[in-house]
Amino acid sequence: MTVPVESAQAESAPSVPAPAQGAAAPRRIVPLAFRAVGFGLPLLSIAAAVALRNAGSAGADDPFVTYAVVMTAAVTGGVWGLWWAVDRHLLRASETLSREAGLIAHGSADGRMGARVPLARYGDLAPMARAINDLSDKLAAARRDTARAVAESTAKAEEQKTRLAAVLRDLHEGVLVCNLKHQILLYNQTALDILHLAGDLGLGRSLLHFVVAEPVTHTLERLTLRVREGRHVNHEHGTTAQFVGATTDGRILLAGRMSAILQEAPEGSDEPPAITGYVITLSDATSDLAALGQRDALLREATDGFCAPIANLRAVLETLEDTPELGPEERAAFQAALMESSNTLSERLAHVTAEYRTVVTGSWPMSDIHSNNLINLIRHRVGADAQYGVTLTGLPQWVHGDSYSLVILFGYLIEYVHALTAVTAYDLSVEPEGQWVYLDISWQGPAVPSGIVDSWLDHPLPDALGGLTVGDVLQHHKSTMWSEPVKGQEGRSRLRVPLPPALKPPSAHTAARSSSRPEFFDFNLLHQPLATSELGRTPLDQLHYVVFDTETTGLSPSTGDEIIQIAAVRIVGGRILTGETFNALVNPKRSIPPESIPFHGITDAMVADKPTIDKVMPQFRAFVSGAVMIAHNAAFDLKFLKMKERAAGVRFDSPVLDTMLLSRMLLGEGGDHTLDGIAERLGIEVVDRHTALGDSLVTAAVFLRMVEMLKERGANTLDDAIRGANMIVELAARERAF
């Protein structure tokens, strides 16, 4: 190991510690004191004798004066003798001893004992010298232990380094370790071989000099978003994600997998772990993807090549029909043969097309994706500087696809729709229907003509790998696209792209609860006064709503149960703004009963470092400010909130609508009025159920369906809805009275 020159010189020369700044050295203070006494006493006696003689009180031969002079001389001699003894046997010896102690501090620890101070040399200071020898022995022992520990640690580090080098050398994948600036910190030989580099990658150089940046940065954004939201804890792939990349010269296509390197937040902090770097494993996918491209070209040629023969056969058939001179038998035989050939070619075309899409979809790297994450990445790609805005709406779903190519595709499609229509506001939402999940780009304006949409299929996508076109990405997902007006929304249009559903959609909890909660009728909470203002007269479809839900330790707030999660989502203009949500875990300052964990999946460890309810409630109150609050079985959630109002210093006085009461008003007392039961009857597909945020989203979708039903029943305004809910509460109160 190389040691800097200055450090080596400093360590090789012994040094004597300097006295503390501002303090005088003992050798200066003690001699000064002795000199002051030694010279001061004679001067004092002489001055006294002169004063007495001048006063005439004693003669020159006064024995008292003589005695004083002699005693003064004796004391002066004694002081100077004492100084000689102190200086020779204490001060000089202690200075020498301090220098020897300094040498010992820099001495070697090769022997069994440390450097020694000869005790006989220091006389009265021998106990101090003996203590220095003891310290020297302990210092030597500590140095030997340190040297042994360093040697053992160095040996272990070298052994681990050798093992790691052997493992990395034998791996078939290239391995690179990078920091967040994409600087390479470690790599193996296989990485050089895969990237076809003759020399070193260069530690400290940017990975993006060798690999196309967009797939790497996009994957890092996905992992960052996953970790920031805490989804990496329960995510199927944890802190890893797959991607497809390429070298910067475009010659090599790469199949990669990125793993985030996490640094846990300080104890007691509410912050999520921080990503400090990442590990990438690479394999050369050029031949595989090239073969896939060849199959694509072959199948495309086969599918397109069938079209012309079929058209010719049908043209011949039409010609024969226009030729009356043929006999009936000949014409019938000819027609039958031509029709049989046409049908055969058509069947082959359908079969080849289906097989082609299956091969393409099965070969291209894909994974299950949560639609909210996909759309958030699309919004990020569009950027804040764009001339148009993108809003995330609707219920989330799980889809199966290549997130990178889909993000590029939808960013491109939004840009082209904007260029064509000049619309500046777009909604992105997903909707399950049959065997597909439709990802819709919707806007207020005319639909895009089908001819223009079809012309986009051949457009190459910027930043896409291998020059993929719009049509290529759609074919990889067995998909197509079209534009159409939105039914029931005058003047609104959308561009629809069907995507495959997730192969293994993760669920929030495998153990579902038999029913959400017992029905709560707290009549003081549920029976509300009418708004009797402009708010109360506002039509339901023009109000601003916040749909919320809580998770708790149990069902009884009056006996000590506490809130452990609050979540909410906005509804504005009849749209669920999935991108505007509130979601907070709460430390209940008590243990969570084990029997309640299967219902909500929240454990003590998950809330241990979270804020308490008095900190979360003001934030939630600010989120719901100015909105009508909506919940399912609202009395349950309101009871918990009301009991914490004083401690949190807030008050919830907004109007509240309960979807359970609205369900009873619309559907009657019979039937299932649980959230799951209502969603099933309304045909709402539930995703991420049994979490506070998931339940809020489902409740929001249920309420939007109910708005139309309420209008049909004559309940058009907020006051109408409150009046109907109050009637249900009154009926329930009378039933319980009997």
XYZ file of C-alpha atoms in Angstrom, residues 47-555:
509
model
C 15.827 48.383 52.776
C 14.654 47.786 56.346
C 18.122 48.492 57.813
C 18.442 51.738 55.867
C 15.037 52.838 57.008
C 15.842 52.150 60.663
C 19.130 54.009 60.515
C 17.563 57.034 58.892
C 14.921 57.065 61.571
C 17.653 57.081 64.222
C 15.905 54.398 66.226
C 18.924 52.061 66.370
C 22.646 52.347 66.074
C 24.856 50.899 63.447
C 26.042 48.223 65.831
C 22.582 47.213 66.881
C 22.622 43.400 67.392
C 19.065 43.105 66.030
C 20.140 44.508 62.700
C 23.117 42.193 62.596
C 20.910 39.239 63.410
C 18.447 40.204 60.677
C 21.197 40.457 58.094
C 22.674 37.094 59.040
C 19.274 35.358 58.983
C 18.404 36.923 55.679
C 21.665 35.672 54.215
C 21.002 32.194 55.616
C 17.460 32.059 54.212
C 18.689 33.308 50.851
C 21.337 30.599 50.765
C 18.741 27.994 51.705
C 16.420 29.137 48.924
C 19.172 28.932 46.339
C 20.183 25.512 47.615
C 16.608 24.320 47.454
C 16.375 25.646 43.889
C 19.489 23.675 42.913
C 17.986 20.480 44.327
C 14.575 21.005 42.704
C 16.085 21.939 39.363
C 18.548 19.071 39.248
C 16.518 16.231 40.698
C 12.949 17.155 39.753
C 12.557 19.636 36.929
C 15.397 18.428 34.688
C 14.599 14.800 35.480
C 10.897 15.298 34.720
C 11.767 17.005 31.399
C 14.044 14.131 30.465
C 11.353 11.663 31.537
C 8.770 13.413 29.346
C 11.086 13.191 26.332
C 11.654 9.481 26.951
C 7.874 9.010 27.271
C 7.505 10.731 23.898
C 10.045 8.329 22.368
C 8.213 5.363 23.895
C 4.934 6.591 22.337
C 6.564 6.260 18.900
C 8.502 3.113 19.703
C 8.126 -0.321 18.089
C 5.955 -3.113 19.419
C 7.971 -5.969 17.979
C 9.017 -7.386 21.384
C 6.908 -8.928 24.067
C 7.325 -5.757 26.122
C 7.331 -2.086 25.208
C 10.267 0.311 25.440
C 11.614 0.772 29.000
C 12.623 3.740 31.173
C 15.561 2.948 33.580
C 14.138 3.432 37.072
C 17.500 4.019 38.794
C 18.114 7.161 36.777
C 15.125 9.056 38.151
C 15.377 8.653 41.934
C 12.352 10.298 43.509
C 10.542 10.168 40.149
C 10.850 6.383 40.003
C 7.079 5.799 40.653
C 6.270 8.001 37.658
C 8.828 6.170 35.527
C 7.364 2.829 36.646
C 3.861 4.024 35.607
C 5.257 5.051 32.198
C 6.763 1.561 31.791
C 3.399 0.001 32.599
C 1.690 2.232 30.034
C 4.390 1.314 27.525
C 3.664 -2.392 28.020
C -0.060 -1.815 27.559
C 0.562 0.338 24.494
C 2.762 -2.378 23.014
C 0.097 -5.004 23.703
C -2.574 -2.809 22.123
C -0.363 -2.292 19.081
C 0.239 -6.004 18.736
C -3.521 -6.692 19.013
C -4.256 -4.001 16.455
C -1.626 -5.324 14.088
C -2.951 -8.862 14.496
C -6.559 -7.703 13.901
C -5.498 -5.716 10.845
C -3.601 -8.684 9.504
C -6.561 -11.017 10.048
C -9.017 -8.538 8.490
C -6.674 -7.986 5.559
C -6.364 -11.725 5.064
C -10.158 -12.152 5.192
C -10.672 -9.234 2.811
C -8.142 -10.702 0.402
C -9.827 -14.090 0.689
C -13.246 -12.582 0.031
C -11.810 -10.513 -2.788
C -10.330 -13.670 -4.309
C -13.619 -15.510 -3.950
C -15.581 -12.589 -5.403
C -13.142 -12.326 -8.288
C -13.509 -16.064 -8.914
C -17.304 -15.843 -8.788
C -17.424 -12.814 -11.067
C -14.925 -14.428 -13.443
C -17.002 -17.598 -13.752
C -20.329 -15.818 -14.231
C -21.800 -15.944 -17.716
C -23.375 -12.540 -17.171
C -21.468 -9.306 -17.077
C -21.589 -7.591 -13.688
C -21.192 -3.870 -13.121
C -21.575 -1.905 -9.878
C -22.353 1.812 -10.285
C -23.224 4.793 -8.116
C -26.144 7.139 -8.772
C -23.965 9.187 -11.121
C -23.637 5.975 -13.184
C -19.886 5.858 -12.470
C -18.486 2.319 -12.627
C -17.153 1.084 -9.283
C -16.622 -2.609 -10.103
C -16.906 -4.880 -13.141
C -15.851 -8.353 -14.277
C -14.178 -9.657 -17.404
C -17.449 -10.981 -18.777
C -18.770 -7.416 -18.911
C -15.832 -6.508 -21.146
C -16.510 -9.495 -23.375
C -20.239 -8.768 -23.654
C -19.643 -5.117 -24.481
C -16.866 -6.204 -26.906
C -14.329 -3.873 -25.291
C -10.648 -4.661 -25.688
C -9.462 -2.480 -22.794
C -10.770 -1.597 -19.386
C -14.144 -0.028 -18.782
C -12.316 2.328 -16.465
C -13.254 2.684 -12.822
C -14.947 6.018 -12.284
C -16.043 6.335 -15.907
C -19.727 6.661 -16.718
C -21.588 3.517 -17.737
C -23.624 5.686 -20.106
C -20.511 6.097 -22.273
C -20.868 2.440 -23.235
C -24.600 1.673 -22.839
C -27.612 3.581 -24.187
C -28.777 5.825 -21.346
C -32.576 5.732 -21.571
C -33.251 2.082 -20.571
C -30.825 2.377 -17.644
C -32.212 5.680 -16.343
C -35.790 4.497 -16.889
C -35.190 1.322 -14.862
C -33.516 3.307 -12.090
C -36.550 5.626 -12.022
C -38.834 2.591 -11.661
C -36.835 1.257 -8.722
C -36.582 4.701 -7.124
C -40.353 5.128 -7.308
C -40.881 1.614 -5.922
C -38.553 2.211 -2.963
C -39.861 5.730 -2.278
C -43.417 4.382 -1.996
C -42.282 1.409 0.112
C -43.587 -1.143 -2.397
C -40.226 -2.911 -2.607
C -40.956 -4.615 0.741
C -43.795 -6.750 -0.633
C -43.015 -6.542 -4.336
C -42.472 -9.841 -6.121
C -39.086 -8.682 -7.464
C -38.084 -6.593 -4.449
C -35.472 -4.044 -5.481
C -34.703 -5.560 -8.899
C -36.104 -4.916 -12.378
C -35.396 -6.213 -15.864
C -34.701 -4.076 -18.922
C -33.547 -4.337 -22.530
C -30.669 -2.068 -23.571
C -27.995 -1.633 -26.189
C -24.446 -0.431 -26.572
C -24.057 3.180 -27.648
C -22.855 2.127 -31.096
C -26.029 0.073 -31.563
C -24.163 -3.137 -32.472
C -25.095 -5.148 -29.385
C -28.495 -5.601 -27.755
C -28.395 -6.341 -24.028
C -30.752 -8.153 -21.663
C -30.172 -6.592 -18.256
C -31.293 -6.804 -14.662
C -30.792 -3.932 -12.233
C -30.662 -4.354 -8.443
C -30.773 -1.259 -6.233
C -28.261 -0.832 -3.407
C -30.134 0.517 -0.383
C -29.000 2.517 2.611
C -31.505 2.352 5.443
C -32.746 5.640 6.900
C -31.492 6.656 10.374
C -33.335 5.067 13.273
C -36.452 7.023 14.141
C -36.678 8.674 10.719
C -39.854 8.510 8.615
C -37.871 8.604 5.398
C -37.701 5.532 3.144
C -34.350 3.847 2.436
C -32.080 5.746 0.078
C -30.710 4.217 -3.124
C -26.952 4.778 -3.158
C -26.143 2.817 -6.297
C -27.060 -0.237 -8.318
C -25.753 -3.542 -9.626
C -26.394 -4.478 -13.245
C -26.076 -7.959 -14.706
C -25.894 -8.052 -18.496
C -26.114 -10.738 -21.128
C -25.710 -10.445 -24.878
C -29.191 -10.723 -26.358
C -28.144 -9.660 -29.852
C -28.468 -13.094 -31.396
C -31.732 -13.876 -29.600
C -33.331 -10.590 -30.484
C -31.861 -10.757 -33.992
C -33.453 -14.158 -34.418
C -36.661 -12.705 -33.089
C -36.370 -9.893 -35.618
C -35.821 -12.411 -38.394
C -38.882 -14.320 -37.304
C -40.780 -11.063 -37.238
C -39.710 -10.279 -40.790
C -40.473 -13.819 -41.975
C -43.905 -13.902 -40.400
C -44.654 -10.390 -41.595
C -43.723 -11.421 -45.104
C -45.871 -14.522 -44.800
C -48.876 -12.638 -43.479
C -48.540 -9.795 -45.968
C -47.735 -12.218 -48.794
C -51.034 -14.019 -48.371
C -53.038 -10.911 -49.041
C -52.205 -10.591 -52.734
C -52.974 -14.241 -53.693
C -56.259 -14.083 -51.866
C -57.157 -10.864 -53.619
C -56.245 -12.424 -56.963
C -58.349 -15.505 -56.287
C -61.317 -13.408 -55.401
C -60.759 -11.261 -58.493
C -60.742 -14.383 -60.664
C -63.937 -15.502 -58.987
C -65.545 -12.190 -59.772
C -64.319 -12.453 -63.347
C -65.824 -15.892 -63.720
C -69.069 -14.592 -62.415
C -68.957 -11.901 -65.069
C -68.343 -14.512 -67.851
C -71.732 -15.889 -68.840
C -70.506 -18.195 -71.617
C -69.250 -20.839 -69.180
C -71.531 -23.771 -68.664
C -73.298 -24.250 -65.362
C -71.322 -27.347 -64.358
C -67.961 -25.824 -65.269
C -68.811 -22.619 -63.515
C -69.916 -24.461 -60.361
C -66.767 -26.603 -60.243
C -64.543 -23.591 -60.878
C -66.296 -21.580 -58.241
C -66.046 -24.389 -55.714
C -62.322 -24.855 -56.313
C -61.618 -21.132 -56.083
C -63.706 -20.790 -52.943
C -61.957 -23.745 -51.331
C -58.563 -22.224 -52.090
C -59.640 -18.857 -50.732
C -60.917 -20.407 -47.539
C -57.722 -22.408 -47.111
C -55.550 -19.348 -47.565
C -57.725 -17.346 -45.204
C -57.482 -20.040 -42.531
C -53.724 -20.264 -42.972
C -53.462 -16.511 -42.723
C -55.428 -16.465 -39.488
C -53.363 -19.338 -38.064
C -50.007 -17.811 -39.033
C -51.055 -14.425 -37.693
C -52.094 -15.920 -34.355
C -48.882 -17.954 -34.096
C -46.828 -14.921 -35.059
C -48.309 -12.825 -32.270
C -47.819 -15.663 -29.790
C -44.156 -16.067 -30.762
C -43.483 -12.341 -30.594
C -45.185 -11.901 -27.240
C -43.497 -14.930 -25.707
C -40.032 -13.916 -26.902
C -39.941 -10.240 -25.973
C -38.921 -9.567 -22.331
C -42.043 -8.554 -20.388
C -43.262 -8.441 -16.808
C -46.349 -7.583 -14.767
C -46.751 -3.820 -14.283
C -49.029 -1.797 -12.024
C -50.848 0.736 -14.205
C -50.269 3.622 -11.774
C -46.510 3.105 -11.983
C -46.652 2.848 -15.780
C -48.710 6.039 -16.133
C -46.546 7.945 -13.649
C -43.505 7.066 -15.755
C -45.350 8.270 -18.877
C -46.140 11.545 -17.108
C -42.496 11.848 -16.091
C -41.398 11.294 -19.689
C -43.799 13.979 -20.917
C -42.191 16.344 -18.411
C -43.284 19.539 -16.723
C -42.080 21.709 -19.613
C -44.454 20.206 -22.165
C -47.191 22.356 -23.704
C -49.805 19.895 -22.460
C -50.623 18.205 -19.160
C -51.350 14.570 -18.327
C -53.641 13.518 -15.445
C -53.837 10.026 -13.955
C -57.474 8.979 -13.437
C -59.581 5.887 -12.727
C -58.964 2.675 -10.839
C -55.540 1.017 -11.159
C -55.081 -2.361 -12.829
C -52.258 -4.820 -13.441
C -51.043 -5.335 -17.023
C -48.360 -7.449 -18.674
C -45.837 -5.829 -20.973
C -42.522 -4.138 -21.587
C -42.766 -0.960 -19.540
C -39.930 0.847 -21.348
C -41.384 0.462 -24.846
C -44.893 1.233 -23.555
C -43.706 4.442 -21.889
C -42.045 5.522 -25.129
C -45.126 4.529 -27.156
C -47.651 6.462 -25.084
C -45.418 9.488 -24.750
C -45.156 9.493 -28.551
C -48.907 9.017 -29.076
C -49.814 11.882 -26.721
C -47.361 14.136 -28.535
C -48.896 13.274 -31.923
C -52.468 13.724 -30.711
C -51.455 17.123 -29.312
C -49.817 18.110 -32.603
C -52.999 17.121 -34.450
C -55.657 18.526 -32.086
C -53.781 21.244 -30.121
C -55.546 19.988 -26.960
C -53.543 20.809 -23.811
C -55.109 18.446 -21.223
C -55.155 14.645 -21.427
C -56.355 11.933 -19.067
C -54.646 8.560 -18.819
C -56.700 5.720 -17.371
C -57.085 1.950 -17.538
C -60.275 -0.047 -17.807
C -60.621 -3.848 -17.760
C -62.974 -5.258 -20.340
C -63.152 -8.914 -21.236
C -59.727 -10.435 -21.761
C -57.982 -7.072 -22.115
C -57.070 -4.067 -20.032
C -57.561 -0.901 -22.085
C -55.154 1.974 -21.551
C -56.952 5.100 -22.757
C -55.685 8.548 -23.704
C -58.763 10.782 -23.519
C -59.283 14.467 -24.257
C -61.992 17.042 -24.899
C -62.127 17.323 -28.654
C -62.682 15.376 -31.875
C -61.416 11.838 -32.387
C -58.392 11.155 -34.585
C -59.414 9.794 -38.026
C -58.669 6.095 -38.442
C -56.511 6.719 -41.519
C -54.173 8.937 -39.499
C -54.035 6.423 -36.637
C -53.122 3.641 -39.096
C -50.389 5.809 -40.615
C -48.700 6.052 -37.216
C -48.052 2.294 -37.148
C -44.990 2.614 -39.390
C -43.491 5.547 -37.473
C -40.206 4.682 -35.732
C -40.229 5.476 -32.020
C -37.488 7.816 -30.786
C -35.234 6.228 -28.147
C -36.710 2.765 -28.845
C -34.281 -0.132 -29.176
C -33.504 -1.584 -32.579
C -35.570 1.024 -34.436
C -38.900 -0.312 -33.184
C -41.975 1.238 -34.759
C -45.359 1.933 -33.205
C -46.671 -1.190 -34.932
C -43.799 -3.312 -33.596
C -44.548 -2.389 -29.968
C -48.248 -3.085 -30.472
C -47.500 -6.450 -32.078
C -45.222 -7.416 -29.185
C -48.255 -6.939 -26.935
C -50.714 -8.628 -29.344
C -52.385 -5.261 -29.528
C -53.711 -2.599 -31.849
C -55.116 0.905 -31.390
C -57.982 3.085 -32.542
C -59.602 6.411 -31.774
C -63.296 6.897 -30.993
C -65.731 9.266 -29.266
C -66.416 8.457 -25.610
C -69.978 7.268 -25.158
C -72.082 9.377 -22.827
C -69.542 12.240 -22.749
C -70.361 14.733 -25.434
C -67.384 16.127 -27.304
C -64.889 13.825 -25.573
C -62.678 11.353 -27.446
C -60.072 8.757 -26.652
C -57.290 6.679 -28.155
C -57.602 3.070 -26.946
C -54.768 0.555 -26.689
C -55.670 -2.908 -25.318
C -52.944 -4.556 -23.241
C -52.676 -8.113 -21.876
C -53.661 -8.491 -18.215
C -51.030 -9.460 -15.662
C -50.043 -13.114 -15.585
C -49.705 -13.131 -11.774
C -51.233 -9.933 -10.421
C -50.031 -9.354 -6.857
C -52.795 -9.014 -4.312
C -52.665 -6.920 -1.199
C -53.505 -9.876 1.031
C -54.195 -13.475 0.266
C -56.525 -13.841 3.222
C -59.668 -11.871 2.521
C -62.011 -10.925 5.264
C -65.479 -12.380 5.167
C -66.982 -8.918 5.472
C -65.367 -5.538 5.683
C -66.754 -4.500 9.070
C -69.948 -4.698 11.058
C -72.420 -2.018 10.015
C -72.247 0.983 12.346
C -75.202 3.288 12.879
C -73.998 6.116 15.106
C -77.073 8.275 14.675
C -75.418 11.442 15.960
C -72.731 11.110 13.336
C -74.852 9.854 10.463
C -77.805 12.221 10.784
C -76.543 15.457 9.232
C -78.166 18.849 8.828
C -78.759 19.966 5.266
C -76.117 22.238 3.799
C -78.844 24.889 3.075
C -76.337 26.945 1.125
C -74.934 27.153 -2.341
C -73.010 23.963 -1.576
C -76.199 22.091 -0.729
C -77.859 23.199 -3.975
C -74.867 22.181 -6.115
C -75.487 19.209 -8.449
C -73.732 16.051 -7.334
C -71.701 15.756 -10.534
C -70.195 19.223 -10.014
C -68.910 18.779 -6.475
C -65.352 18.196 -5.306
C -65.106 14.998 -3.238
C -62.476 13.254 -1.113
C -63.086 9.528 -0.616
C -61.329 8.165 2.466
C -60.876 5.007 4.496
C -59.087 3.999 7.684
C -57.503 0.832 9.006
C -57.573 0.296 12.777
C -56.281 -2.034 15.467
C -59.838 -3.167 16.156
C -63.491 -2.193 16.009
